[in-house]
Short mmCIF file of C-alpha atoms (C1' of nucleotides) in Angstrom, two decimals:
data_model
loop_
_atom_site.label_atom_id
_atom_site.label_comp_id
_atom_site.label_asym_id
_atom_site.label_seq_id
_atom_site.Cartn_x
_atom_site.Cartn_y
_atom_site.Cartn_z
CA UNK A 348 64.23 31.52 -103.26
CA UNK A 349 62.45 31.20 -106.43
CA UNK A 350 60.49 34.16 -106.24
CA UNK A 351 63.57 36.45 -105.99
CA UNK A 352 64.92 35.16 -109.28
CA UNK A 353 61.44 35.24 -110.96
CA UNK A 354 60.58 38.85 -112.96
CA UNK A 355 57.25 38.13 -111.35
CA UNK A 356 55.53 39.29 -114.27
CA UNK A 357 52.57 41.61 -113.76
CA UNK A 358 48.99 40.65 -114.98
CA UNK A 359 46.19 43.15 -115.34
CA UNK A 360 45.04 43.29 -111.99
CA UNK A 361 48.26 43.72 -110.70
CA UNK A 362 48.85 47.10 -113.05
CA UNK A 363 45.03 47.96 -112.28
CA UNK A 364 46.22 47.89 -108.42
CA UNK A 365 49.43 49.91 -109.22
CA UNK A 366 47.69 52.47 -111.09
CA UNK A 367 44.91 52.94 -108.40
CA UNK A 368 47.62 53.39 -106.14
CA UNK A 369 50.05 55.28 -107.63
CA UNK A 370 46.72 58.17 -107.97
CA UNK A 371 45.63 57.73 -104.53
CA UNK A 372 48.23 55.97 -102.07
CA UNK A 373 45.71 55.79 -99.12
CA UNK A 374 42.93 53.82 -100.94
CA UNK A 375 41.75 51.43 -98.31
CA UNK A 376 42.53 47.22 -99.25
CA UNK A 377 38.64 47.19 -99.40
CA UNK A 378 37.87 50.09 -102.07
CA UNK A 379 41.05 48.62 -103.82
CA UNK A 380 39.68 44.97 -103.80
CA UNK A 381 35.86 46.45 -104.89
CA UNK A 382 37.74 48.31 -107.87
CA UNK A 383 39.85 45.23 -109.08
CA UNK A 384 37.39 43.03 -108.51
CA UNK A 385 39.07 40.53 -106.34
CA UNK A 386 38.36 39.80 -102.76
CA UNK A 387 39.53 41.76 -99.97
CA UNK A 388 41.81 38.90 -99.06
CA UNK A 389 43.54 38.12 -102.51
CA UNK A 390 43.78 42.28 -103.13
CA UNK A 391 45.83 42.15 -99.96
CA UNK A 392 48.29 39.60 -100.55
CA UNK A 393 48.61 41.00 -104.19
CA UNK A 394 49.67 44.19 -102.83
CA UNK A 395 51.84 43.25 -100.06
CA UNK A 396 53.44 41.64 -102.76
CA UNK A 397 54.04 44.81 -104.77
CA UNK A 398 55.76 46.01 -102.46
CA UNK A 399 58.02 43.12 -101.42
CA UNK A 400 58.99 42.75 -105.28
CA UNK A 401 60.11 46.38 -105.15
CA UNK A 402 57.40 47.84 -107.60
CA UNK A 403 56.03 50.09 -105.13
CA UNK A 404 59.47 51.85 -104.00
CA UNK A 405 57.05 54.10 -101.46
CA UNK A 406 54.29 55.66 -100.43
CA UNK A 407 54.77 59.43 -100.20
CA UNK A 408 52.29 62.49 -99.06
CA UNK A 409 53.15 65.09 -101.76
CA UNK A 410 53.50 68.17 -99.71
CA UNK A 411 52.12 70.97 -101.73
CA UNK A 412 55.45 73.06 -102.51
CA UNK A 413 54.00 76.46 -101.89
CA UNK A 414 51.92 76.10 -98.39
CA UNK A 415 55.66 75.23 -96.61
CA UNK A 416 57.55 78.16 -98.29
CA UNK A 417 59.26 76.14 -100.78
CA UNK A 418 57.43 77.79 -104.33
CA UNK A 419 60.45 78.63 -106.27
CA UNK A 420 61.75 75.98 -108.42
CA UNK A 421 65.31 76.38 -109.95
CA UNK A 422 66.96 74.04 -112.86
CA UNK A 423 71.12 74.21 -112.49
CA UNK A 424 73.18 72.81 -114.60
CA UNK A 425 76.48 71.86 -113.29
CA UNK A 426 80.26 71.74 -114.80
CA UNK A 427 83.13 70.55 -112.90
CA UNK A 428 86.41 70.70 -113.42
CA UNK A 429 87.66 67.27 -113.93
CA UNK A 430 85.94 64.36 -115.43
CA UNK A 431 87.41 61.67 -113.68
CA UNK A 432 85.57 59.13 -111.58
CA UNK A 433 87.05 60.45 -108.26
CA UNK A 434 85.85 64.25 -109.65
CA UNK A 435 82.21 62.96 -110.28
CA UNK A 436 82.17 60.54 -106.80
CA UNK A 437 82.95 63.72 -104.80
CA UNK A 438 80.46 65.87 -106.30
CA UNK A 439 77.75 63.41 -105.91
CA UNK A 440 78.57 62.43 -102.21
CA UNK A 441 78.53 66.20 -101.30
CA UNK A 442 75.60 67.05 -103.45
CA UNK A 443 73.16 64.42 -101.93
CA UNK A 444 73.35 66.44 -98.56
CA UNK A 445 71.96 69.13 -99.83
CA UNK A 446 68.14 68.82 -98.45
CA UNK A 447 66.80 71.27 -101.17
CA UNK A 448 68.25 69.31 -104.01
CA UNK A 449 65.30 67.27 -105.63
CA UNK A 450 67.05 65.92 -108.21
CA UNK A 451 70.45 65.57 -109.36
CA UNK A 452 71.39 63.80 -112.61
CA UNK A 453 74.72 62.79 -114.56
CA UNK A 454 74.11 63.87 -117.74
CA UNK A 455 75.90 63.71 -121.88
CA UNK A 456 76.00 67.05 -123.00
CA UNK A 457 77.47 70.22 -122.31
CA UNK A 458 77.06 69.92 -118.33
CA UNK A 459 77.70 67.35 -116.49
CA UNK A 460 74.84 67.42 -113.79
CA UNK A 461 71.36 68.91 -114.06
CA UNK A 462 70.00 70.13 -110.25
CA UNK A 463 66.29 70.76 -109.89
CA UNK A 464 66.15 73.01 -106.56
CA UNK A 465 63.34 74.19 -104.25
CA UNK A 466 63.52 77.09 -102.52
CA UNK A 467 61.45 79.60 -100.71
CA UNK A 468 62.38 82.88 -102.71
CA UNK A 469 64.49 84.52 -105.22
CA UNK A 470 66.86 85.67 -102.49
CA UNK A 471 66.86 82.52 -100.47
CA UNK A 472 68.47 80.81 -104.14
CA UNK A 473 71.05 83.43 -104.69
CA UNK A 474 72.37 83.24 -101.13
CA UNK A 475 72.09 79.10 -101.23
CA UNK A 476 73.82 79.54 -104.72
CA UNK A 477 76.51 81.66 -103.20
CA UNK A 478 76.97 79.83 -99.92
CA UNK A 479 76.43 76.48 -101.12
CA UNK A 480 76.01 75.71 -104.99
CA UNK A 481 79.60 76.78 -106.15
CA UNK A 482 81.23 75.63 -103.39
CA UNK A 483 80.86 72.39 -104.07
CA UNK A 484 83.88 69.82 -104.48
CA UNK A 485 84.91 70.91 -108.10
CA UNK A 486 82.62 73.01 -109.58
CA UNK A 487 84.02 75.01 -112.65
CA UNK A 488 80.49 76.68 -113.16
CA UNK A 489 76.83 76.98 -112.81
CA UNK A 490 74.13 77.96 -115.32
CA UNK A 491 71.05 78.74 -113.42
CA UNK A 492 67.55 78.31 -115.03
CA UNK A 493 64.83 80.41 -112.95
CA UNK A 494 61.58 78.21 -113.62
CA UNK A 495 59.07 81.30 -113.91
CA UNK A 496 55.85 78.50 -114.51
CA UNK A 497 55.55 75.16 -113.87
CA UNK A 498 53.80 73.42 -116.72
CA UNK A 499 54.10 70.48 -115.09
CA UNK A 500 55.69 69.19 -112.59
CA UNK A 501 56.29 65.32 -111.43
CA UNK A 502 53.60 63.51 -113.02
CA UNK A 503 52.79 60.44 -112.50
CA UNK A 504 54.30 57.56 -113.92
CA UNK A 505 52.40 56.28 -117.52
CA UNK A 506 52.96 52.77 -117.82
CA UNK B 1239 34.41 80.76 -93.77
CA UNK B 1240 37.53 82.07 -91.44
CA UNK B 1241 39.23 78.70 -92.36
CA UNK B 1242 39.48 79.44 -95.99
CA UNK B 1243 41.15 83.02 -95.10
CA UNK B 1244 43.56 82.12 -93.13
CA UNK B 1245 46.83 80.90 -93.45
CA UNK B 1246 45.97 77.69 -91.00
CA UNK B 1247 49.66 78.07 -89.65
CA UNK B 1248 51.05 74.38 -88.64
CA UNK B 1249 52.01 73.52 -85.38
CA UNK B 1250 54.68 71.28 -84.28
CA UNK B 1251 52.41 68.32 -84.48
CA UNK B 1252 50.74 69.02 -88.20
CA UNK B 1253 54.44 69.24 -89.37
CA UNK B 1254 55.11 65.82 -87.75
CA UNK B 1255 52.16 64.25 -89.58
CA UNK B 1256 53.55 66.21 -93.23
CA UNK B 1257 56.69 64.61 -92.48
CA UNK B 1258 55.58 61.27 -91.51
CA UNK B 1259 53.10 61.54 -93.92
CA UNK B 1260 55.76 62.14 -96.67
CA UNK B 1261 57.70 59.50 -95.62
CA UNK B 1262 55.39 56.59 -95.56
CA UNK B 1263 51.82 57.53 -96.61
CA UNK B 1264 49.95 54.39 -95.87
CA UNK B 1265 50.75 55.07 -92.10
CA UNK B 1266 47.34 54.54 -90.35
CA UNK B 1267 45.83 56.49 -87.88
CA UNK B 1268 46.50 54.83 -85.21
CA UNK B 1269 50.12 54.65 -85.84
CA UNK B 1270 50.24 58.51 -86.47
CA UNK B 1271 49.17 59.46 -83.51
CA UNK B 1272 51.03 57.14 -81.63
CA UNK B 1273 54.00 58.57 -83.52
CA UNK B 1274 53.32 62.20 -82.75
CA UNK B 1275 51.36 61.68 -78.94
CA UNK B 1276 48.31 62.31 -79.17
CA UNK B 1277 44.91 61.25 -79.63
CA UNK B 1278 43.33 58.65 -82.58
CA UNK B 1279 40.63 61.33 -82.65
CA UNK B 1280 42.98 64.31 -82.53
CA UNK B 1281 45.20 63.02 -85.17
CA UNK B 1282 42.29 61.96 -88.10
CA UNK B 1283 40.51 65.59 -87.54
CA UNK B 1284 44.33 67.24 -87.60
CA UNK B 1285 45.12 64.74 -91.06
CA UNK B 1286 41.87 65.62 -92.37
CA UNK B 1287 42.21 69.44 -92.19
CA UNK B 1288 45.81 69.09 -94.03
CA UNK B 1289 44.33 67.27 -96.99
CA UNK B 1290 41.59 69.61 -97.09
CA UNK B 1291 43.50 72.91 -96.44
CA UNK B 1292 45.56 71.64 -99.18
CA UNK B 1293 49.05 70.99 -97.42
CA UNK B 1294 48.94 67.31 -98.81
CA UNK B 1295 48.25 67.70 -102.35
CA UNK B 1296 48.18 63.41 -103.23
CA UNK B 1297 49.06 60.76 -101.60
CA UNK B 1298 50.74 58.76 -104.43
CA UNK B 1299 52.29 55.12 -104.55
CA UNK B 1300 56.44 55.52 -105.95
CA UNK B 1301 56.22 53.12 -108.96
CA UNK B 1302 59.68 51.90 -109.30
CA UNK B 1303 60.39 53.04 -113.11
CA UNK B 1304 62.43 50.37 -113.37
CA UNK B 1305 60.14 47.84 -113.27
CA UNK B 1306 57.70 49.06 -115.52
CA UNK B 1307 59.85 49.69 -118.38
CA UNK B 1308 60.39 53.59 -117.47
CA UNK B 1309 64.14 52.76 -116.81
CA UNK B 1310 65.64 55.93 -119.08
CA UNK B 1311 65.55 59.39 -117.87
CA UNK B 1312 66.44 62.48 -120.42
CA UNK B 1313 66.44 65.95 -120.16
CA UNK B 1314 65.84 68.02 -122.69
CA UNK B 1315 65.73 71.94 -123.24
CA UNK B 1316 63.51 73.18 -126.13
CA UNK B 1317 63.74 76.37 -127.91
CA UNK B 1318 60.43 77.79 -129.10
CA UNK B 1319 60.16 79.88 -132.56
CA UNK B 1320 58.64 82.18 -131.48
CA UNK B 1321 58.45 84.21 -127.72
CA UNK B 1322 54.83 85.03 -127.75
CA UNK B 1323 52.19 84.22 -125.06
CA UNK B 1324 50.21 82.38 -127.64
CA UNK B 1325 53.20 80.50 -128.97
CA UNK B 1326 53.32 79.26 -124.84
CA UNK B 1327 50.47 78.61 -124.55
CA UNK B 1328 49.74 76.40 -127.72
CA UNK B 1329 53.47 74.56 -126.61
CA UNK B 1330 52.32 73.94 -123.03
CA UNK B 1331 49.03 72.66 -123.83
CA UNK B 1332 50.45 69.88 -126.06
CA UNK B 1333 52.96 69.32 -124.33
CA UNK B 1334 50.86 68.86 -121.65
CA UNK B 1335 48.91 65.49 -123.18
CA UNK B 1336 52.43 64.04 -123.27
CA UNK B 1337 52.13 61.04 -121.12
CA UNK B 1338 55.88 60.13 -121.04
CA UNK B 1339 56.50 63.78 -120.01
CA UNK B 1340 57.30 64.28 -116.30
CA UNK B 1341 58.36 67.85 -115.88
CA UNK B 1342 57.52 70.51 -117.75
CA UNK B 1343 58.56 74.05 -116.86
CA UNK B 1344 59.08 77.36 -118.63
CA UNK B 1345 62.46 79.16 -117.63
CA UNK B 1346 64.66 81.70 -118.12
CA UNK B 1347 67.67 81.02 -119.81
CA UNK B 1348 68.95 79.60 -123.01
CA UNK B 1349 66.03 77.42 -123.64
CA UNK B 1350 62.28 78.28 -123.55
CA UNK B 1351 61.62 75.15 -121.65
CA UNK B 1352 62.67 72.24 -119.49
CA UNK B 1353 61.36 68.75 -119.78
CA UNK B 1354 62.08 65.69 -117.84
CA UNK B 1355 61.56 62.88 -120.13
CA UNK B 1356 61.11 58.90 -118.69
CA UNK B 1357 61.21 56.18 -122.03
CA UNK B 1358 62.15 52.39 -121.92
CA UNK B 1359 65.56 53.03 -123.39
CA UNK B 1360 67.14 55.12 -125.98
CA UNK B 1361 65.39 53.68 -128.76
CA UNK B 1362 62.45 54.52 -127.30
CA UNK B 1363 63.30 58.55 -126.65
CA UNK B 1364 65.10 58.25 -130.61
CA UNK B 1365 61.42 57.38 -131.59
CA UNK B 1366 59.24 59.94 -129.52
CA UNK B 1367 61.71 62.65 -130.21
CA UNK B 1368 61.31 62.05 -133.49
CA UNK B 1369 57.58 61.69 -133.90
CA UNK B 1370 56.30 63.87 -130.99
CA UNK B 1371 59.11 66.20 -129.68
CA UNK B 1372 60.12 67.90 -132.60
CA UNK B 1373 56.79 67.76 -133.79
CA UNK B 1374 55.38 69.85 -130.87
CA UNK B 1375 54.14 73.32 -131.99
CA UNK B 1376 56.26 76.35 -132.26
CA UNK B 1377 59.80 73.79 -130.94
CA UNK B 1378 62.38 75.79 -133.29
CA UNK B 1379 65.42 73.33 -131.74
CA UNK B 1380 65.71 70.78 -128.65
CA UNK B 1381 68.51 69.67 -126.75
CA UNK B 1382 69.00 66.33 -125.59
CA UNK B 1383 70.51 65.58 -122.14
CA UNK B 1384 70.61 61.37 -121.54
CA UNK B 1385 70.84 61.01 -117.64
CA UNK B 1386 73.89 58.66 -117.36
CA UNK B 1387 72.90 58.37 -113.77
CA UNK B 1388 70.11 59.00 -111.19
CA UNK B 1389 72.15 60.54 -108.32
CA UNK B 1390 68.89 61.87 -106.76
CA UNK B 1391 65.96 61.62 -108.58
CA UNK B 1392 62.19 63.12 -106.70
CA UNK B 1393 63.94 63.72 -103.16
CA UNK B 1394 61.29 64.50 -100.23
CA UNK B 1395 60.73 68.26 -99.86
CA UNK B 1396 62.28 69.35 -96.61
CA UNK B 1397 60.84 72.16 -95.04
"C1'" DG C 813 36.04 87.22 -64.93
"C1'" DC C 814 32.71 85.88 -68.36
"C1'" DG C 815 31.17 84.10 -72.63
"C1'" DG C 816 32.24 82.31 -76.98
"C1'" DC C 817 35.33 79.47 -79.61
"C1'" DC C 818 38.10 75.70 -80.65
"C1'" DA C 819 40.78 71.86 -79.67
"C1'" DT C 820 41.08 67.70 -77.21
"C1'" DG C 821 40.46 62.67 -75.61
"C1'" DA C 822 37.27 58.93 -74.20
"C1'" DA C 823 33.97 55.88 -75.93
"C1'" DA C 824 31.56 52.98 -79.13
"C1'" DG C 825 29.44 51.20 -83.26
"C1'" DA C 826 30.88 50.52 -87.84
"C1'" DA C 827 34.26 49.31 -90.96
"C1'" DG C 828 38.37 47.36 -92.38
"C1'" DC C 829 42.55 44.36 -91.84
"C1'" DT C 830 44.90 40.13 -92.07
"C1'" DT C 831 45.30 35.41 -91.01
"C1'" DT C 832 43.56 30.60 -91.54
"C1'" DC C 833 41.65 27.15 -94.19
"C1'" DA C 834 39.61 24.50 -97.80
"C1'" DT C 835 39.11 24.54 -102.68
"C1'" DA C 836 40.29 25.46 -107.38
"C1'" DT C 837 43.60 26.28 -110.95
"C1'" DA C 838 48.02 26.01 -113.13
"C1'" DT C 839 52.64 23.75 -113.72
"C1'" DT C 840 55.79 20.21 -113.80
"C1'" DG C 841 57.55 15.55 -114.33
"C1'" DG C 842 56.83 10.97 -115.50
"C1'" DC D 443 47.66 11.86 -120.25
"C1'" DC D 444 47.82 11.63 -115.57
"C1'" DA D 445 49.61 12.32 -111.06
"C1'" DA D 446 51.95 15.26 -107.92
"C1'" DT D 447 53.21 19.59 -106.52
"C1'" DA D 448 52.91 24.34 -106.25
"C1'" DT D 449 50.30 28.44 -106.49
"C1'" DA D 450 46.25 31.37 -106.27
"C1'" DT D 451 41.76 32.16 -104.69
"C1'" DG D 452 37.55 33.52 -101.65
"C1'" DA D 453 34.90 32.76 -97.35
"C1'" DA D 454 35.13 33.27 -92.58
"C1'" DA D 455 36.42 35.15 -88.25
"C1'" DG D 456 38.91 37.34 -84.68
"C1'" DC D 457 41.18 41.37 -84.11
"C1'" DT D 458 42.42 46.10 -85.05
"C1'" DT D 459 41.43 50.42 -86.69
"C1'" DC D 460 38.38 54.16 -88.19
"C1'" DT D 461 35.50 57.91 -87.51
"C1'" DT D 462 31.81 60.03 -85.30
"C1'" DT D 463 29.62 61.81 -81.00
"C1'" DC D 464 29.98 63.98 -76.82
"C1'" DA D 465 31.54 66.22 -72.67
"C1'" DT D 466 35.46 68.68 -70.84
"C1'" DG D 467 39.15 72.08 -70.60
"C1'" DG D 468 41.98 75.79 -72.24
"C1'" DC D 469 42.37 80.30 -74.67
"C1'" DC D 470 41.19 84.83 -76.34
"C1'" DG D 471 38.56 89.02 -76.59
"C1'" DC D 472 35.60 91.82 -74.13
#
DNA sequence: GCGGCCATGAAAGAAGCTTTCATATATTGG
DNA sequence: CCAATATATGAAAGCTTCTTTCATGGCCGC
């Protein structure tokens, strides 16, 4: 019981682990302990523990975007037409079944949410835009940001 | 040398191992090709030829921001001076040695570029946009979008 | 059909995983 | 300051998994 309570504070090893496998998420427990510099069994339990405490939310294979005919990226910002709780609740619930939504953020400023989109094409956007994007539960407008480069995108995490 | 020209189409069992992959990437072998019926052998050679053909860029740990002090997310759309390929190019590479910088992607629109932005707390982005956003080459004006809330934030491709 | 080309699964030695245990180190309470 | 408790550690070992080798079977072009 006392762990839950405890921030479990992080030590250096424990951020050396993190960082090893935040870069490479299929390092072996044996390469991880060797880097570290712990044994195989410690390195173990200190990562199982990681991930109990919640620090490691996943492990994910980042698919590149391109190879499964999803290149085009697409920012949106969002207005709706009511700011009320209900308003925002609705948008959100139908928003987060939309599979080529990667993001979708509440925002201050002059739109309410920010969408980043994949897609495969131009034309595959403007009919999902069409179809799907303004015909979402109270949606006064759309601005629609065509990313023509990515600089970067979805770095890892500097901590 | 075939390999490399060609467009290594996926079958119904490489998409299973993307997918499962993408889901939990420290799935072992073993488990894999339990998973997706067939072979141990089968399924390392068919793993291996997706990292190597490219289809898994990284395989990278989800560090819960959150826990590391990465807890604030902002958005914010920058304006460049000037619309010249060297005035881009100067931007991105600076921007680019931004570690607190997440996304960074040239658009059309009203602003030259998007960032995704993740700081300890507002104090922290009042600081950096201070000292390092403004102070980017060529930024004529940014605008500042504080996430109020993560309704989806890095979704899974689907594809 | 025939020959070349891959893809496949069984097998096996090597490597790694994960638990147990005894010891060492830190923390707490008296 | 010491004792008692809790926590962390590495060695060891049994067990699983990895990853290569090899022989077989299907598929395509000729």
């Amino acid at each position: 019981m006392k762990a839950s309570f405890m921030a479990a504070r992080l030590d250096r090893t424990d951020l050396k682990i993190l960082r090893l496998l935040q870069n490479n998420g299929r390092l072996s427990n044996a390469e991880l302990a060797e880097t570290v510099a712990i044994s195989p069994a410690t390195c173990h339990r200190r990562t199982q523990r990681l991930f109990e405490d919640g620090f490691i939310a996943a492990v994910r294979a980042m698919i590149a975007p391109k190879k499964v005919a999803k290149g085009t990226l697409v920012m949106v910002g969002v207005v709706l037409d009511r700011s009320t709780p209900e308003s925002f609740a609705i948008f959100e619930q139908a928003v987060a079944k939309l599979k080529f939504v990667l993001d979708c953020h509440l925002v201050a400023g002059d739109f309410d949410y920010f969408l980043k989109i994949r897609v495969g094409d131009m034309e595959d956007f403007n009919r999902i835009h069409g179809e799907q994007l303004i015909a979402l539960p109270g949606v006064r407008q759309t601005r629609t940001f065509f990313v023509m480069k990515e600089v970067v995108d979805n770095a890892p995490l500097e901590f």
